[in-house]
Structure formats: C-alpha cells, structure tokens
Short mmCIF file of C-alpha atoms in Angstrom, two decimals:
data_model
loop_
_atom_site.label_atom_id
_atom_site.label_comp_id
_atom_site.label_asym_id
_atom_site.label_seq_id
_atom_site.Cartn_x
_atom_site.Cartn_y
_atom_site.Cartn_z
CA UNK K 1 0.34 0.16 -0.04
CA UNK K 2 2.69 2.68 1.06
CA UNK K 3 4.52 2.28 -2.42
CA UNK K 4 1.43 2.42 -4.19
CA UNK K 5 0.76 5.48 -2.69
CA UNK K 6 4.59 6.77 -2.93
CA UNK K 7 4.13 6.14 -6.75
CA UNK K 8 0.84 7.99 -7.31
CA UNK K 9 2.03 10.92 -4.96
CA UNK K 10 5.13 11.29 -7.90
CA UNK K 11 3.43 10.63 -9.79
CA UNK K 12 1.02 13.58 -9.06
CA UNK K 13 4.00 16.07 -8.15
CA UNK K 14 5.85 15.42 -11.71
CA UNK K 15 2.64 16.12 -13.27
CA UNK K 16 1.65 19.40 -11.66
CA UNK K 17 4.62 20.92 -12.27
CA UNK K 18 4.95 20.28 -15.58
CA UNK K 19 1.53 21.10 -15.86
CA UNK K 20 -0.13 18.14 -18.19
CA UNK K 21 -3.26 16.61 -16.55
CA UNK K 22 -3.68 12.63 -16.47
CA UNK K 23 -6.52 10.92 -17.87
CA UNK K 24 -7.99 12.24 -21.19
CA UNK K 25 -6.25 10.05 -23.41
CA UNK K 26 -6.91 12.00 -26.71
CA UNK K 27 -6.39 15.52 -25.64
CA UNK K 28 -3.35 15.82 -23.07
CA UNK K 29 -2.22 12.30 -20.31
CA UNK K 30 1.10 12.42 -18.93
CA UNK K 31 1.90 10.13 -16.25
CA UNK K 32 5.31 8.75 -14.23
CA UNK K 33 4.78 5.24 -12.41
CA UNK K 34 8.08 4.70 -10.70
CA UNK K 35 8.07 0.32 -10.19
CA UNK K 36 9.86 -1.02 -6.67
CA UNK K 37 11.49 -4.58 -6.08
CA UNK K 38 9.55 -5.07 -2.98
CA UNK K 39 12.81 -4.19 -0.83
CA UNK K 40 11.18 -0.46 -1.12
CA UNK K 41 13.89 1.09 -4.02
CA UNK K 42 12.83 1.93 -7.75
CA UNK K 43 13.60 -0.52 -10.24
CA UNK K 44 13.01 1.94 -13.32
CA UNK K 45 10.85 4.98 -14.32
CA UNK K 46 8.01 4.62 -16.69
CA UNK K 47 6.60 8.54 -18.28
CA UNK K 48 4.86 9.50 -20.86
CA UNK K 49 2.70 11.58 -22.61
CA UNK K 50 0.49 12.35 -25.96
CA UNK K 51 -1.50 14.92 -27.43
CA UNK K 52 -3.80 16.37 -30.14
CA UNK K 53 -1.87 19.30 -31.45
CA UNK K 54 -3.90 22.64 -31.40
CA UNK K 55 -2.16 26.29 -32.92
CA UNK K 56 -1.20 28.62 -30.68
CA UNK K 57 -3.61 30.55 -28.37
CA UNK K 58 -6.16 27.87 -28.93
CA UNK K 59 -9.26 28.21 -26.87
CA UNK K 60 -9.00 24.79 -25.65
CA UNK K 61 -5.40 24.43 -24.78
CA UNK K 62 -3.07 21.39 -24.98
CA UNK K 63 0.36 20.05 -24.66
CA UNK K 64 0.46 20.01 -28.27
CA UNK K 65 1.15 22.99 -30.45
CA UNK K 66 1.74 23.24 -34.11
CA UNK K 67 3.14 25.72 -35.67
CA UNK K 68 3.66 24.95 -39.59
CA UNK K 69 0.37 23.43 -39.91
CA UNK K 70 0.26 22.39 -43.70
CA UNK K 71 3.01 19.61 -41.93
CA UNK K 72 1.50 19.32 -38.59
CA UNK K 73 -1.94 19.58 -39.14
CA UNK K 74 -3.89 20.71 -35.97
CA UNK K 75 -6.23 17.11 -34.88
CA UNK K 76 -2.71 15.25 -35.68
CA UNK K 77 -1.38 13.29 -32.90
CA UNK K 78 1.86 11.95 -31.11
CA UNK K 79 2.62 10.66 -27.88
CA UNK K 80 5.58 9.53 -26.14
CA UNK K 81 7.32 7.53 -23.01
CA UNK K 82 9.73 7.35 -21.52
CA UNK K 83 11.72 4.08 -19.77
CA UNK K 84 14.68 4.80 -17.59
CA UNK K 85 16.53 2.11 -14.74
CA UNK K 86 19.77 1.21 -14.03
CA UNK K 87 21.26 0.83 -17.06
CA UNK K 88 20.01 3.41 -19.56
CA UNK K 89 17.24 5.26 -21.05
CA UNK K 90 14.04 4.50 -23.60
CA UNK K 91 12.43 6.67 -25.05
CA UNK K 92 9.45 5.74 -28.06
CA UNK K 93 7.55 8.67 -29.99
CA UNK K 94 4.32 7.77 -31.99
CA UNK K 95 2.77 10.24 -34.52
CA UNK K 96 -0.74 10.07 -36.44
CA UNK K 97 -1.64 12.63 -39.03
CA UNK K 98 1.11 13.81 -40.14
CA UNK K 99 2.47 14.95 -43.99
CA UNK K 100 2.53 10.95 -45.64
CA UNK K 101 5.79 10.62 -46.96
CA UNK K 102 7.53 13.61 -45.51
CA UNK K 103 10.93 13.14 -43.67
CA UNK K 104 10.23 14.87 -40.04
CA UNK K 105 13.14 15.45 -37.23
CA UNK K 106 12.20 15.37 -33.74
CA UNK K 107 15.09 15.78 -30.83
CA UNK K 108 13.68 15.85 -27.11
CA UNK K 109 14.43 19.58 -25.87
CA UNK K 110 15.11 21.49 -22.42
CA UNK K 111 11.69 23.68 -21.41
CA UNK K 112 8.33 23.14 -22.12
CA UNK K 113 6.51 24.40 -25.29
CA UNK K 114 5.15 27.38 -25.75
CA UNK K 115 3.30 30.18 -27.67
CA UNK K 116 6.47 30.64 -29.81
CA UNK K 117 8.58 27.21 -31.56
CA UNK K 118 11.70 28.63 -29.40
CA UNK K 119 9.95 28.47 -26.06
CA UNK K 120 11.19 24.98 -25.65
CA UNK K 121 15.14 25.95 -25.33
CA UNK K 122 17.95 24.25 -27.54
CA UNK K 123 17.88 20.24 -27.91
CA UNK K 124 18.95 18.37 -23.85
CA UNK K 125 22.13 17.33 -24.29
CA UNK K 126 24.05 14.16 -21.89
CA UNK K 127 27.57 15.90 -22.01
CA UNK K 128 25.94 20.01 -22.68
CA UNK K 129 28.06 21.81 -25.14
CA UNK K 130 28.58 24.86 -27.39
CA UNK K 131 30.21 23.36 -29.62
CA UNK K 132 28.68 21.74 -32.40
CA UNK K 133 30.11 18.30 -32.60
CA UNK K 134 28.51 17.54 -30.01
CA UNK K 135 24.80 17.95 -31.70
CA UNK K 136 24.58 14.11 -32.83
CA UNK K 137 22.24 11.09 -32.19
CA UNK K 138 24.92 9.96 -29.05
CA UNK K 139 24.65 13.13 -27.10
CA UNK K 140 20.85 13.67 -27.57
CA UNK K 141 17.58 12.20 -28.24
CA UNK K 142 16.69 12.14 -32.05
CA UNK K 143 13.55 10.28 -32.68
CA UNK K 144 13.75 11.28 -36.81
CA UNK K 145 10.80 9.13 -38.85
CA UNK K 146 9.25 9.89 -42.19
CA UNK K 147 5.64 9.48 -42.42
CA UNK K 148 3.85 6.52 -43.28
CA UNK K 149 0.89 6.41 -46.14
CA UNK K 150 -1.85 7.03 -43.84
CA UNK K 151 0.47 9.96 -41.88
CA UNK K 152 1.63 7.63 -38.81
CA UNK K 153 4.94 6.86 -37.88
CA UNK K 154 7.29 5.87 -35.14
CA UNK K 155 10.68 6.34 -33.99
CA UNK K 156 12.64 4.90 -30.53
CA UNK K 157 16.15 5.37 -28.91
CA UNK K 158 18.16 4.07 -26.18
CA UNK K 159 20.96 5.97 -24.18
CA UNK K 160 22.84 4.66 -21.30
CA UNK K 161 22.78 7.49 -19.49
CA UNK K 162 19.23 9.18 -18.14
CA UNK K 163 18.14 13.12 -17.65
CA UNK K 164 19.03 15.20 -15.20
CA UNK K 165 15.48 16.47 -13.73
CA UNK K 166 14.04 20.04 -14.60
CA UNK K 167 16.35 20.06 -18.37
CA UNK K 168 14.17 17.43 -20.12
CA UNK K 169 10.77 18.61 -20.70
CA UNK K 170 9.41 18.36 -24.68
CA UNK K 171 10.16 16.89 -27.60
CA UNK K 172 10.61 19.24 -31.06
CA UNK K 173 9.67 18.43 -34.62
CA UNK K 174 11.61 20.15 -37.21
CA UNK K 175 10.81 20.46 -40.40
CA UNK K 176 14.39 18.49 -41.62
CA UNK K 177 16.29 15.57 -40.66
CA UNK K 178 19.61 15.68 -38.25
CA UNK K 179 20.79 18.37 -36.27
CA UNK K 180 18.14 21.57 -36.72
CA UNK K 181 16.13 23.30 -38.76
CA UNK K 182 12.93 25.14 -38.88
CA UNK K 183 10.46 23.63 -35.53
CA UNK K 184 6.53 22.43 -36.46
CA UNK K 185 5.44 21.66 -33.86
CA UNK K 186 5.70 20.35 -29.82
CA UNK K 187 4.94 17.98 -27.11
CA UNK K 188 5.10 19.44 -23.86
CA UNK K 189 6.56 15.44 -21.89
CA UNK K 190 7.37 15.32 -18.49
CA UNK K 191 10.61 13.64 -18.92
CA UNK K 192 11.99 12.55 -15.61
CA UNK K 193 15.29 11.27 -14.19
CA UNK K 194 16.09 7.09 -13.92
CA UNK K 195 15.67 6.15 -10.16
CA UNK K 196 18.45 6.70 -7.25
CA UNK K 197 18.88 10.31 -8.95
#
C-alpha cells in the first residue's frame, strides 16, 4: 500500500510541475510510474505524455502545439513514452495524422512548449556543449522518422545515460532530419531522471 501511494504522489508532483493533467487520452495525458522490487527501491521510472496538436493560442489548451499546420495539421496526434532504469533510458515516439512520406526530425528539448517555437529552448544534451560536433544522436535524443502513407510514424532511441532533473521537458518536431531545422510542432513531456538520481 505505501509504495503504491508513494508512486501516486510522485506522479502527481511531476504532472503538476509539467502542467499536464492525467487522463483524457485523446487530448493531454502524462504519468510517471516508479516500479519497486519489493525491497523499497525503485527499479525503473516510466513517463508517458500524449496530445492532439492545436495552434498557438487555441481556446482549448493542449500540451501539443503546431506552428506549421501544413506539415503538422491541427488534430494530428503524438505520444512519447520514457522508460529509465539503472542501465539507461529508452524514449519512444508515435504519431498520427502527419504529412504522408515526409521526413521529420525530432529531438528532446530542454523546456516545455510555449506559444513560440523557441520557447522549448535548445536540445537536451547528455554532455552540455556549445561545440557543433556535440550535436549528434549519441549526445542527444533524436527520434527522426518518415511518415507512412497513412500519416503515422514511430521512432525509438536508447542511451546508457538518463535525463537530469528538470532539464528535459518536451519533444520538438523539425522540418528536417538531423541536428537542426525549423520547428514545426512541440509536445510537452515530463521527462524524469533515472531511479536513484
């Protein structure tokens, strides 16, 4: 009973801080679920966030904002999940309703989404650096994908490192694959540090 109550409290704190409400799977959802081994220690941390994209300033707020609706239409959908344990971190992305055949770039960014594309800050980096050579899929989380004929897509990334607390808060969909490109859309995600951090 106590570990379950603790997990619920942790989830509520993370969701409250990120401004994401649990539930309503079609619109905004986010959760974290530390899983214990029965000895009081947390084995892994799981986070999930999803949302339907709305334009900036929409009357119904969403954790997902589209800035270029031709490539990320209003009503299209994205889901991000994170699982971290002592060995590393896996991030999975799923999308629906995007431009069929288009090659999108996606990265984890430092801040939550906002009304402007730049509000999400820069890429999250395991080794923070201003050196362009450190903008790469080993030092960052890249989730590039090509949308299928039905506009769906998915991508995964795995790293032997985890997120620092409060320094990763969104994924940004870019116009180009690789390390840069115009920001098309953003989904706020309450990424969490690995257990024991």
